[in-house]
Coordinates of C-alpha atoms in Angstrom, one line a residue:
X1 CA 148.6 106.1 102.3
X2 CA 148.7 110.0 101.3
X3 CA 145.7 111.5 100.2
X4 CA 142.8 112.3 103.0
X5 CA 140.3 111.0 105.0
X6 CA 136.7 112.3 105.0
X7 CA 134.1 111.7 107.4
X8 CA 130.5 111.9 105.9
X9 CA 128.2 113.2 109.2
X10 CA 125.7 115.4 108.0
X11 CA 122.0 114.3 108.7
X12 CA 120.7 114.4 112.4
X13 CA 123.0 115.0 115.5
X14 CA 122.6 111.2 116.0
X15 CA 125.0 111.3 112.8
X16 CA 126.6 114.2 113.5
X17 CA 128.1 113.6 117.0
X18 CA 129.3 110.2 116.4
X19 CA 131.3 111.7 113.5
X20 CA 133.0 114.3 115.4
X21 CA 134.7 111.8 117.7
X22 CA 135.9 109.8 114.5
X23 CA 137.3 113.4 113.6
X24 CA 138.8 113.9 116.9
X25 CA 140.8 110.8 116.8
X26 CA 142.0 111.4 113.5
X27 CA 142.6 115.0 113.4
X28 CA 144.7 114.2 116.5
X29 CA 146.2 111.2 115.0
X30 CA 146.3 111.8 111.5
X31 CA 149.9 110.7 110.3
X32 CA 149.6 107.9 112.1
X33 CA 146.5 106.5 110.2
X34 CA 148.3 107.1 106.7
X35 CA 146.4 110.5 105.7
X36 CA 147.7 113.9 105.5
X37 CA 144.0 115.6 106.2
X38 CA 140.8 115.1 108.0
X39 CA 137.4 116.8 106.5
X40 CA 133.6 116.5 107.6
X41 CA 130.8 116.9 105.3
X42 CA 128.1 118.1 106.5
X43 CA 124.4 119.8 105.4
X44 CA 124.3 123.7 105.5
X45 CA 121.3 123.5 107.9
X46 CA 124.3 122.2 110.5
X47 CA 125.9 125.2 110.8
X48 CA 124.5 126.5 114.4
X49 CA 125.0 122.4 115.3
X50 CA 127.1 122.7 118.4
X51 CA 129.2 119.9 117.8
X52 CA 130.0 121.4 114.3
X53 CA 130.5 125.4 115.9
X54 CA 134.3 124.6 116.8
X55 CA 135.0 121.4 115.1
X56 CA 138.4 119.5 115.4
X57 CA 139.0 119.6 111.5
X58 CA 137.6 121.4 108.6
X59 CA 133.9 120.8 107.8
X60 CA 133.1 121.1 103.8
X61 CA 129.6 121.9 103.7
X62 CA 127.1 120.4 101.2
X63 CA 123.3 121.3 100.4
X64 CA 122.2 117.9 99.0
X65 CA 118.6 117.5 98.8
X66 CA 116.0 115.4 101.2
X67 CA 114.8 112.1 98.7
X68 CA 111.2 112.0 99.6
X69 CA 107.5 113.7 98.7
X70 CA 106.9 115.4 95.8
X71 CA 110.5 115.7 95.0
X72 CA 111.2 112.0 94.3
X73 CA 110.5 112.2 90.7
X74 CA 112.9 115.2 89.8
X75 CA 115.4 114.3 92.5
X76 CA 118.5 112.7 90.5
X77 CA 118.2 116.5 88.9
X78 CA 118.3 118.3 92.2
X79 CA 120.8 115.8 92.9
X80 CA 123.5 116.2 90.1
X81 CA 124.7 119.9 90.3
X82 CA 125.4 119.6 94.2
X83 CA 127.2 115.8 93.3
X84 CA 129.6 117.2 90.7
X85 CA 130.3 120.0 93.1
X86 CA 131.2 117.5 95.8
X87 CA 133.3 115.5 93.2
X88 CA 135.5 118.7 91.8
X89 CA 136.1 119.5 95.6
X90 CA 137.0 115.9 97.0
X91 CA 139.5 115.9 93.6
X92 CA 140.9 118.3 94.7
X93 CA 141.4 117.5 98.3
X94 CA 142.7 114.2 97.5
X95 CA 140.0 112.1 99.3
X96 CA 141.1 108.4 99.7
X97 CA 138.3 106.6 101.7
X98 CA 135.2 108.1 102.9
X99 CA 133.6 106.8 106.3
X100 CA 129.3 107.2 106.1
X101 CA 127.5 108.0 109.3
X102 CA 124.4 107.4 107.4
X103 CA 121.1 109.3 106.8
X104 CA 120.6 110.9 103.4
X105 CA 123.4 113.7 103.5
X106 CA 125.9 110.8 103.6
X107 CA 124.9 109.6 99.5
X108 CA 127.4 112.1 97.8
X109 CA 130.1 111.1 99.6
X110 CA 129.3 107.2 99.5
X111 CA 128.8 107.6 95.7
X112 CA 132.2 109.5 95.4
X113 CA 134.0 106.6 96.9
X114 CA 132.2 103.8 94.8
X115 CA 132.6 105.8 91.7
X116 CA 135.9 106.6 92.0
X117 CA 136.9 103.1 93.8
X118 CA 138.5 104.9 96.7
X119 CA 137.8 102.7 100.2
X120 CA 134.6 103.3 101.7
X121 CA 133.6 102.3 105.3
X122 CA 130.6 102.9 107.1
X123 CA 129.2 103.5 110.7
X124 CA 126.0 101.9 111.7
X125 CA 124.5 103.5 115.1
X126 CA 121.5 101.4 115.9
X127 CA 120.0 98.0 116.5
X128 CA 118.1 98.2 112.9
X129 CA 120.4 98.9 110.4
X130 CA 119.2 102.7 107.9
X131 CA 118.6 102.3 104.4
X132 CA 122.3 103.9 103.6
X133 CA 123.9 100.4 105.5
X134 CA 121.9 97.9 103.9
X135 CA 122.1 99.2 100.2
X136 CA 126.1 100.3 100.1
X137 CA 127.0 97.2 103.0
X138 CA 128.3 95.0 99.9
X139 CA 130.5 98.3 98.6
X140 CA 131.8 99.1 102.3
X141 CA 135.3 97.5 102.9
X142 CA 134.3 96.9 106.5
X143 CA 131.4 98.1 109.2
X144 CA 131.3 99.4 112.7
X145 CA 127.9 98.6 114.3
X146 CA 127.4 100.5 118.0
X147 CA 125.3 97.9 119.4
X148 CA 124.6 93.8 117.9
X149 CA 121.7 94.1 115.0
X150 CA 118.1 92.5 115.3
X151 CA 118.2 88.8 114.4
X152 CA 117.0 89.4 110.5
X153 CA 119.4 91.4 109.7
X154 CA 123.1 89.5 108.8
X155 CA 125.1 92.2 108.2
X156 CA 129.5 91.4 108.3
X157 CA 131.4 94.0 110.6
X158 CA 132.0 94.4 114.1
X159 CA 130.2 95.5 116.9
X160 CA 132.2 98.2 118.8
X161 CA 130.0 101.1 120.6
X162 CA 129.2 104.2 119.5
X163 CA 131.8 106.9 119.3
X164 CA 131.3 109.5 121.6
X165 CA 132.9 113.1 121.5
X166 CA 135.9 114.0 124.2
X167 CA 133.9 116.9 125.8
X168 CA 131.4 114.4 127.3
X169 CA 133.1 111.5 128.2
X170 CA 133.6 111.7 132.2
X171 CA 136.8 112.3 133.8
X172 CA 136.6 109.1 135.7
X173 CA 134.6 106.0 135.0
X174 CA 132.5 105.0 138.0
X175 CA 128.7 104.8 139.2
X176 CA 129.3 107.3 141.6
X177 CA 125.5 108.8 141.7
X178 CA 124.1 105.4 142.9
X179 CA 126.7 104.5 145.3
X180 CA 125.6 107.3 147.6
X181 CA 122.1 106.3 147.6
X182 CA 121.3 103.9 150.5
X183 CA 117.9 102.3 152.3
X184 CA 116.3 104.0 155.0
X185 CA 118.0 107.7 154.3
X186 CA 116.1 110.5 152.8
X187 CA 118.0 110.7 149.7
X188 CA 117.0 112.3 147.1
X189 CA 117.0 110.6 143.3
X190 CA 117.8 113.0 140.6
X191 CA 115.9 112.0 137.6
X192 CA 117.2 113.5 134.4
X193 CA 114.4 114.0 131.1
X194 CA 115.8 113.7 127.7
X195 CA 113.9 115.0 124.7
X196 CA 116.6 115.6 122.1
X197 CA 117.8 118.5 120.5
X198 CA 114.1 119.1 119.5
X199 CA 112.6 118.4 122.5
X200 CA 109.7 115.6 123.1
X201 CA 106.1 117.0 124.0
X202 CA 105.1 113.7 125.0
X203 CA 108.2 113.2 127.7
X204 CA 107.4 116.7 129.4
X205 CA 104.1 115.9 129.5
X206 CA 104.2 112.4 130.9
X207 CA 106.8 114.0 133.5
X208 CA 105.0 116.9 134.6
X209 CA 102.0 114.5 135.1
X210 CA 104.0 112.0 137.1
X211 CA 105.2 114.8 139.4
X212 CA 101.3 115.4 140.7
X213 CA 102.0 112.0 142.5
X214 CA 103.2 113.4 146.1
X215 CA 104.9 110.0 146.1
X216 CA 107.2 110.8 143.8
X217 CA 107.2 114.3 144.2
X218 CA 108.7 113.8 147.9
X219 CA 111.3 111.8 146.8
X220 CA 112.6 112.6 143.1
X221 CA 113.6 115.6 141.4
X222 CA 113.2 116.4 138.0
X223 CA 115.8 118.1 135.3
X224 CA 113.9 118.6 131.7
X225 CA 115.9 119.6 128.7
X226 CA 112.9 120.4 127.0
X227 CA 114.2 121.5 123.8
X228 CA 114.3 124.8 122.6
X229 CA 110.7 124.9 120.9
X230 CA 109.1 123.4 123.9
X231 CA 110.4 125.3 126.3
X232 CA 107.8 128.1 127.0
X233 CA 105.1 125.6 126.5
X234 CA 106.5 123.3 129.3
X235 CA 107.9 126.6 131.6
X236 CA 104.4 127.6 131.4
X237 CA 102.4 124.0 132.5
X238 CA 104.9 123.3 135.2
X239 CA 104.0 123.8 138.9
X240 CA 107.8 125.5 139.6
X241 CA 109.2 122.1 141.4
X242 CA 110.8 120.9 138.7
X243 CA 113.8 122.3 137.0
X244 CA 112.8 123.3 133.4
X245 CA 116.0 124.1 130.8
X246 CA 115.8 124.4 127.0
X247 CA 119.3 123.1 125.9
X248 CA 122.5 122.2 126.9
X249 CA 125.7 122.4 125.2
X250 CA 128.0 120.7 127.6
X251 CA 125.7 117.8 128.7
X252 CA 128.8 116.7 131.0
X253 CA 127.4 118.5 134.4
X254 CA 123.6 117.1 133.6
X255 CA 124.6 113.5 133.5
X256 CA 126.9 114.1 136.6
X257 CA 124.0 115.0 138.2
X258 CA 121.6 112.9 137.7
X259 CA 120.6 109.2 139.3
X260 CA 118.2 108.2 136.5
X261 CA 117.9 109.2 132.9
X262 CA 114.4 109.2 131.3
X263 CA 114.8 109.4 127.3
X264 CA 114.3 108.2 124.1
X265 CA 116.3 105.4 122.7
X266 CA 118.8 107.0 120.2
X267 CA 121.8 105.8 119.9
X268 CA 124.0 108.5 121.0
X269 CA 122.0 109.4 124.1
X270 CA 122.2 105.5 124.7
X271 CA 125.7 105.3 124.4
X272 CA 126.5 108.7 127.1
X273 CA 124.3 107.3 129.5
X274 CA 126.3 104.3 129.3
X275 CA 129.4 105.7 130.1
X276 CA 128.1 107.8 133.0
X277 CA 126.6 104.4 134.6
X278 CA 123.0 105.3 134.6
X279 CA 119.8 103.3 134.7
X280 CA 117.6 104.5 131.9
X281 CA 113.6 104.4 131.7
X282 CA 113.4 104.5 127.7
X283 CA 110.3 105.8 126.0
X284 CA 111.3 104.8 122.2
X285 CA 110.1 107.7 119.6
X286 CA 107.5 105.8 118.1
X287 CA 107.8 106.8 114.7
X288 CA 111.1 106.6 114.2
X289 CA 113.0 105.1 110.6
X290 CA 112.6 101.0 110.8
X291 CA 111.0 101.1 114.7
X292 CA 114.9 101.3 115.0
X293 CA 114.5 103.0 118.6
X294 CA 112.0 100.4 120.0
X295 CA 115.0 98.1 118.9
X296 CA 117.5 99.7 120.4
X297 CA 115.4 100.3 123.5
X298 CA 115.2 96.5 123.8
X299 CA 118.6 95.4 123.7
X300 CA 119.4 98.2 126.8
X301 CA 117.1 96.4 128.5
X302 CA 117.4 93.0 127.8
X303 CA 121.1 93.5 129.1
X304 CA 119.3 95.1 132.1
X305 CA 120.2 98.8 132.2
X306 CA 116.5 100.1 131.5
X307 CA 113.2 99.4 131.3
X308 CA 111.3 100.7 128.5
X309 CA 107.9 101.9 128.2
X310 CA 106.3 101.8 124.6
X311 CA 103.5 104.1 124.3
X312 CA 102.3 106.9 122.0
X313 CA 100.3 108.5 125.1
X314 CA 101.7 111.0 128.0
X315 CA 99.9 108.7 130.2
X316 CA 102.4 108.5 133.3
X317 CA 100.8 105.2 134.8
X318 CA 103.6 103.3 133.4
X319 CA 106.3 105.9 134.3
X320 CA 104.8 106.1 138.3
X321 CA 104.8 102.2 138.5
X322 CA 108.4 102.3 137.8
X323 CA 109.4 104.7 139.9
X324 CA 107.5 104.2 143.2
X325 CA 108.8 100.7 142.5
X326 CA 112.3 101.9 142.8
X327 CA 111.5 104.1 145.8
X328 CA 113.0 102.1 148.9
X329 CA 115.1 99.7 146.3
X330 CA 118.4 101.7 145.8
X331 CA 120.1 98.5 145.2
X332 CA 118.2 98.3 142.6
X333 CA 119.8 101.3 140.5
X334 CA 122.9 100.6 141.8
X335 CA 122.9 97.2 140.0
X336 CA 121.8 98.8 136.3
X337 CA 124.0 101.3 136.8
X338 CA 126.6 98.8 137.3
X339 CA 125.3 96.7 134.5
X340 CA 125.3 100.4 132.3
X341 CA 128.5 100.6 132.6
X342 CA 129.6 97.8 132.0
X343 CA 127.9 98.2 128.3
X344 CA 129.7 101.0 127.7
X345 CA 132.8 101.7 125.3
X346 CA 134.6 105.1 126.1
X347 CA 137.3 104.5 123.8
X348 CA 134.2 103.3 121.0
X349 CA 136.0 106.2 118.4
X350 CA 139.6 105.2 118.9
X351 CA 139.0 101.8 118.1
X352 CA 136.8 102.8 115.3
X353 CA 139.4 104.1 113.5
X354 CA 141.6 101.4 114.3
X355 CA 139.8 98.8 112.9
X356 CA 138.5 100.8 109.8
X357 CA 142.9 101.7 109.2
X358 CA 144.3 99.2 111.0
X359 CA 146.6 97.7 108.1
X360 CA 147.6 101.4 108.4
X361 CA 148.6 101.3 111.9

């Protein structure tokens, strides 16, 4: 097949990341897929995204309109100039099949490919499948879910993992954080808090709170990445024991560090902290798209690699339980780590790709 391949990742960094390891493997494997190119399409507002600062292939950039508010009714016009933009420009760069990473910014490119009957294929990341999957599934050639869907959704495709990006996978796969950790020795457990890219007030909150429990203060230690826009806020509340950052871009050394991730339950977070080996405490965003994190929070720990806490509150009752629970029980993380890892797929984008072009391989 000649033409080229374009990869449509342009809403949140749960999108975004995911779509840069598909690029990887193709942009390092292109011939051997049947394309001549590689592209990403991505929102403008991406630009300063790290994974999109040095990319592996060149990312056409698109400023397609949010559908929502008081823009719904005069949307398909806001709509149109930016679609026949993106139609002269795939034309002309000979796009043969489109892969969706879903979200909103994905709908030019998924319209392209339906319109112009080139092969489209799409990339679900969570437990409850986004609007994008259940209303272009039937136009999709085939799907590649990252973890099984809730029970009422019946969905065809095949449950893989969720790609993740070269610069974070480890260099060896192992639970080595947790092996070290044994009864009766004063070790300490590094516990590392996850807001996302925007940060989570209610995380840092609950954290900083659970830390007034000498308890836990005597035998954890905290790591917040607090987000950018939190970070003062949080710098400023905290008593100076824990360690306070506002972003990383190479999340490699942070989950090499730690014994414990605390989180929410997206999908690419999920999927890192299942190749490092880590137990997770999960505190699904609440107000997510579909409840799609509780979901996804659920399956982790029905497979027993977290425990989740469900609550809209920075009450740390919850989070204390768990952890002077797991004080004395080492064995205890070793095990989820064990069973982490075990969920994990490091080669997820690889055989993405695979499947989607196998006939091509």
């Amino acid at each position: 097949m000649s033409g080229s391949v374009l990869i449509a990742a342009g809403g949140t960094g749960g999108h975004i990341s995911p779509g840069v390891a598909l690029a990887e493997v193709l942009a390092e494997k292109i011939s051997n897929f049947g394309f001549e190119a590689v592209y990403l399409h991505s929102l403008v507002r991406n630009k300063d995204n790290p994974d999109l600062l040095n990319p592996p292939c060149t990312v056409l950039w698109h400023n397609v309109p949010q559908l929502g508010g008081l823009k719904t009714i005069i949307y398909p016009f806001l709509f149109l100039f930016p679609f026949i933009k993106t139609i002269l420009l795939f034309h002309k760069l000979k796009v043969r099949a489109v892969i969706g990473m879903g979200g909103y910014s994905s709908l030019p490119s998924i319209l392209y490919a339906i319109l112009f009957r080139k092969q489209l294929y799409l990339c679900e990341q969570n437990c409850v499948p986004g609007k994008i999957t259940r209303i272009f599934a039937k136009f999709s050639k085939k799907i590649a879910f990252s973890f099984p869907l809730t029970e009422e959704y019946s969905i065809s495709g095949k449950t893989i993992g969720n790609p993740i990006r070269k610069r974070v996978i480890p260099e060896t796969l192992n639970i080595r954080q947790n092996e070290n950790l044994h009864e009766g020795k004063k070790n300490t457990v590094n516990v590392l808090v996850l807001g996302g890219s925007q940060g989570a007030r209610q995380l840092n909150q609950m954290i900083l709170k659970t830390m007034e429990n000498p308890e836990i203060a005597s035998k954890y230690k905290f790591r917040l990445l607090t987000g950018t826009s939190l970070y003062e806020e949080t710098k400023n509340k905290s008593d100076g024991n824990a360690e306070i950052i506002s972003y990383a871009n190479d999340m490699k050394p942070n989950y090499e560090w730690a014994n414990i991730v605390v989180a929410r339950s997206g999908a690419g977070v999920l999927a890192e902290c299942l190749v490092f080996g880590l137990p997770m405490i999960l505190i699904p965003y609440p107000y997510a798209a579909d409840n799609h994190q509780k979901e996804n929070a659920n399956y982790i720990e029905s497979q027993g690699a977290a425990v989740s806490i469900h609550s809209t509150s920075d009450d740390p009752t919850r989070l204390v339980q768990i952890l002077l629970g797991w004080k004395d029980h080492s064995e205890i993380l070793r095990e989820m780590g064990h069973t982490s890892l075990s969920l994990s797929n490091v080669n997820a984008a690889y055989q993405t790709v695979s499947y989607f072009f196998s006939d091509k391989v």
